[in-house]
Amino acid sequence: MSAQHYSIFALARQALTQHRGWTPAWRNAEPRESYDFIVIGGGGHGLATAYYLAKVFGQKSVAVLEKGWIGGGNAGRNTTIIRSNYLLPGNIPFYEMSLKLWEGLEQDLNYNAMVSQRGILNLFHSDEQRDAHERRGNAMRLHGVDADLLDAAAVRKMAPFLDFENARFPIFGGLLQKRGGTARHDGVVWGFARAASALGVDIIQNCEVTGMVRDAQGRVTAVETNRGRIRAGKIGMAVAGNSSRVAAQADLRLPIESHVLQAFVSEGLKPILPGVITFGAGHFYISQSDKGGLVFGGDLDGYKSYAQRGNLPIVEDVCEEAMALMPMVGRARLLRSWGGIMDMTMDGSPIIDRTPVPGLYFNGGWCYGGFKATPASGLCFAHLLARDEPHPAATAYRLDRFASGHLIDEKGSGAQPNLQ
Amino acid sequence: MIVKCPHCGSRDSGEFHIRGEAAPCRPEYGDGQAAFVEYVYGRSNVAGVQQEHWYHMVGCRSWLTVERDTRTHEIVSVTFTKEVQP
């Protein structure tokens, strides 16, 4: 059951035998009749949840059900940014815990997730925006998170290729979080899957949940899948993008709309970007992968979708923003564009909570920000599942906050509640 | 997406403002908090054909009820909202 340990010595030993001795990174498990815990969804969050259930909470009977294959959903569709530059008290401790977990993740998992803390720079383009960024930076520092406010000269030193004298959106400076950066999205899910499997978690691919079985008291006791019925003590949903569809199987309605978010990658270029850079006058972010491609994206398309592809108005919009920020990208050719489906909550913040249905727990509503949250989301959801109480870092992410009025409106973008 | 506005003809989706699901109806004053929470925040979020309200922002400024498949983006029908919900 235990996985091969990856190290320079293992690599050297395998080199001597022409790399014929490597074994699969995780077991392709067959479903058993019953588990203590079932996690629906084998993306980053589901796998991290299963890993921490086994590692931190010592659970031996855990299964992850994935309708496709590991790394084939939103785990393979994000733009790989990690950061903790948040403003509100409900968010900062959670995302900072996540960034700290990222910093030790590769040693913990014994897997190269290519975590690269090359920094994230949020640009501002007016005096008012500078004030807002200074406030955000102060809030971060009060929570013990690193933040540096740069003036235009300091930004110019970092990224001389930006259009500083843009007539409409001149660059006044930026808020830099040096510990932010990127990680390799595939490496993250593969690493969690391998480490979870080594601790006895069953990872069951091509297993789609098609219904929930409830007893006379309404408690969920099992799931129906395309590979048969599987009983469980507790069931956790980590299916962001499809949360409403799975919740509907237990007659739950969620404060969530599914929207399509597009992302783009250019041909491979020599290293030109120092880190992640975001445009403050619109919604645009860009980084450079280790292969050299410029990875970038912008706003949602704006209509509900489960189609995993977007439309041309956003392609035009994102390219215009790229040209306004750094005209040098105009000569680079676009290699690919794709769409992923986001759980957009009505306040732009996630949900990790019990549901009104006994035995069913919910993790979702990650909006555009799920990737960076992967380790903390897994740890907090595992805590909730194992102990039936929220992790101290995730107490604000309640499902009933929309009724009680305790919204976490960090940015106020995304799906619109019917307030008019 | 190309939307066939009943007044202006086939137009690019970029000309429209999309309000979302056409189903929610504002509750009456005495219906209680739960009804209002459901109206403001609850969503069916179906994967399939649903009715939506679209506003032809840079065209005829009509509110339209668009029937659209969220799995394929196929638009099934477009009608004036005032004819569907007078």
Short mmCIF file of C-alpha atoms in Angstrom, two decimals, chain A residues 248-404:
data_model
loop_
_atom_site.label_atom_id
_atom_site.label_comp_id
_atom_site.label_asym_id
_atom_site.label_seq_id
_atom_site.Cartn_x
_atom_site.Cartn_y
_atom_site.Cartn_z
CA ALA A 248 -30.46 18.74 -6.01
CA GLN A 249 -30.14 14.97 -5.53
CA ALA A 250 -30.70 15.63 -1.82
CA ASP A 251 -33.46 18.22 -2.56
CA LEU A 252 -31.19 21.14 -1.61
CA ARG A 253 -31.21 24.53 -3.30
CA LEU A 254 -28.00 26.55 -2.99
CA PRO A 255 -27.20 30.27 -3.25
CA ILE A 256 -24.99 29.46 -6.24
CA GLU A 257 -24.96 30.05 -9.99
CA SER A 258 -22.60 28.12 -12.30
CA HIS A 259 -20.72 30.43 -14.64
CA VAL A 260 -18.04 29.90 -17.27
CA LEU A 261 -14.61 31.50 -16.78
CA GLN A 262 -12.19 31.45 -19.69
CA ALA A 263 -8.40 31.20 -19.53
CA PHE A 264 -5.71 31.49 -22.16
CA VAL A 265 -2.12 30.45 -22.77
CA SER A 266 0.32 31.81 -25.34
CA GLU A 267 3.15 30.03 -27.14
CA GLY A 268 6.26 29.41 -25.04
CA LEU A 269 8.47 32.47 -24.60
CA LYS A 270 11.74 33.15 -22.81
CA PRO A 271 11.32 34.27 -19.18
CA ILE A 272 9.87 37.80 -19.27
CA LEU A 273 7.37 38.10 -16.40
CA PRO A 274 8.84 38.39 -12.89
CA GLY A 275 5.69 36.92 -11.28
CA VAL A 276 1.92 37.27 -11.35
CA ILE A 277 0.71 40.71 -12.44
CA THR A 278 -2.88 41.94 -12.23
CA PHE A 279 -4.43 44.95 -13.98
CA GLY A 280 -6.29 47.24 -11.59
CA ALA A 281 -8.43 49.07 -14.14
CA GLY A 282 -10.28 46.00 -15.34
CA HIS A 283 -10.15 42.34 -14.46
CA PHE A 284 -7.04 40.79 -15.96
CA TYR A 285 -4.22 38.69 -14.53
CA ILE A 286 -1.17 37.16 -16.16
CA SER A 287 1.73 34.93 -15.18
CA GLN A 288 4.30 32.83 -17.00
CA SER A 289 4.42 29.06 -16.67
CA ASP A 290 7.68 27.20 -16.23
CA LYS A 291 7.32 26.05 -19.85
CA GLY A 292 7.29 29.71 -20.90
CA GLY A 293 3.65 30.17 -21.90
CA LEU A 294 1.90 33.32 -20.74
CA VAL A 295 -1.13 32.17 -18.74
CA PHE A 296 -3.85 34.79 -18.43
CA GLY A 297 -7.54 35.41 -17.93
CA GLY A 298 -10.17 37.97 -17.05
CA ASP A 299 -13.87 38.23 -16.31
CA LEU A 300 -16.66 35.69 -16.37
CA ASP A 301 -18.69 35.49 -19.57
CA GLY A 302 -21.68 36.63 -17.54
CA TYR A 303 -24.30 33.98 -18.27
CA LYS A 304 -24.91 30.68 -16.57
CA SER A 305 -23.23 27.74 -18.20
CA TYR A 306 -22.20 24.15 -17.70
CA ALA A 307 -20.61 23.98 -21.17
CA GLN A 308 -16.92 24.41 -20.20
CA ARG A 309 -16.40 26.79 -23.11
CA GLY A 310 -16.93 30.51 -23.50
CA ASN A 311 -17.73 33.00 -26.23
CA LEU A 312 -15.83 35.60 -28.23
CA PRO A 313 -16.83 38.89 -26.49
CA ILE A 314 -14.71 37.90 -23.47
CA VAL A 315 -11.79 36.83 -25.68
CA GLU A 316 -11.82 40.32 -27.19
CA ASP A 317 -12.19 41.96 -23.77
CA VAL A 318 -9.28 40.01 -22.21
CA CYS A 319 -6.98 40.70 -25.19
CA GLU A 320 -7.80 44.41 -25.04
CA GLU A 321 -6.87 44.48 -21.36
CA ALA A 322 -3.61 42.65 -22.09
CA MET A 323 -2.73 45.25 -24.71
CA ALA A 324 -3.62 48.13 -22.36
CA LEU A 325 -1.34 46.71 -19.67
CA MET A 326 1.63 45.34 -21.61
CA PRO A 327 1.62 46.10 -25.34
CA MET A 328 4.58 43.75 -25.86
CA VAL A 329 2.28 40.71 -25.72
CA GLY A 330 0.64 41.80 -28.98
CA ARG A 331 3.14 39.81 -31.04
CA ALA A 332 2.79 36.59 -29.05
CA ARG A 333 0.55 33.94 -30.55
CA LEU A 334 -2.28 32.39 -28.57
CA LEU A 335 -1.84 28.67 -28.14
CA ARG A 336 -5.04 27.60 -26.40
CA SER A 337 -8.10 28.94 -24.65
CA TRP A 338 -10.54 26.99 -22.52
CA GLY A 339 -13.37 27.43 -20.06
CA GLY A 340 -14.01 26.10 -16.58
CA ILE A 341 -17.26 26.14 -14.60
CA MET A 342 -17.26 28.24 -11.43
CA ASP A 343 -19.59 27.95 -8.45
CA MET A 344 -20.44 31.64 -8.05
CA THR A 345 -21.94 32.39 -4.63
CA MET A 346 -23.97 35.52 -4.09
CA ASP A 347 -21.25 37.25 -2.02
CA GLY A 348 -18.17 35.91 -3.81
CA SER A 349 -16.93 33.79 -0.88
CA PRO A 350 -16.92 30.02 -0.39
CA ILE A 351 -19.02 27.71 1.81
CA ILE A 352 -17.66 24.92 4.05
CA ASP A 353 -20.49 23.79 6.29
CA ARG A 354 -23.02 21.18 7.32
CA THR A 355 -26.21 21.13 5.26
CA PRO A 356 -29.81 20.91 6.52
CA VAL A 357 -29.69 17.26 5.38
CA PRO A 358 -28.20 15.06 8.15
CA GLY A 359 -25.09 13.17 7.07
CA LEU A 360 -24.40 15.50 4.14
CA TYR A 361 -21.64 18.12 4.26
CA PHE A 362 -20.88 20.82 1.73
CA ASN A 363 -17.68 22.36 0.38
CA GLY A 364 -18.13 24.65 -2.62
CA GLY A 365 -18.87 28.11 -3.92
CA TRP A 366 -15.22 28.78 -4.63
CA CYS A 367 -15.97 31.40 -7.30
CA TYR A 368 -12.73 32.16 -9.17
CA GLY A 369 -10.52 31.41 -6.19
CA GLY A 370 -10.53 27.68 -5.55
CA PHE A 371 -7.04 26.67 -6.58
CA LYS A 372 -5.10 28.71 -4.02
CA ALA A 373 -7.44 27.42 -1.30
CA THR A 374 -6.88 23.72 -2.07
CA PRO A 375 -4.84 22.64 1.00
CA ALA A 376 -6.73 24.77 3.55
CA SER A 377 -10.08 23.80 2.05
CA GLY A 378 -9.13 20.13 2.40
CA LEU A 379 -7.93 20.55 5.98
CA CYS A 380 -11.00 22.55 7.08
CA PHE A 381 -13.45 20.20 5.36
CA ALA A 382 -11.72 17.16 6.87
CA HIS A 383 -11.98 18.85 10.28
CA LEU A 384 -15.70 19.45 9.76
CA LEU A 385 -16.31 15.88 8.59
CA ALA A 386 -14.26 14.22 11.32
CA ARG A 387 -15.27 16.36 14.31
CA ASP A 388 -18.62 17.78 13.22
CA GLU A 389 -17.50 21.31 14.03
CA PRO A 390 -15.91 23.95 11.80
CA HIS A 391 -12.15 24.49 11.72
CA PRO A 392 -11.28 27.78 13.51
CA ALA A 393 -10.01 29.28 10.22
CA ALA A 394 -13.26 28.58 8.35
CA THR A 395 -15.97 29.60 10.83
CA ALA A 396 -17.21 32.40 8.57
CA TYR A 397 -17.95 30.14 5.58
CA ARG A 398 -21.43 29.20 6.73
CA LEU A 399 -24.24 28.17 4.44
CA ASP A 400 -26.81 30.16 6.43
CA ARG A 401 -24.89 33.46 6.28
CA PHE A 402 -27.11 34.62 3.42
CA ALA A 403 -30.17 34.38 5.66
CA SER A 404 -28.44 35.86 8.72
#
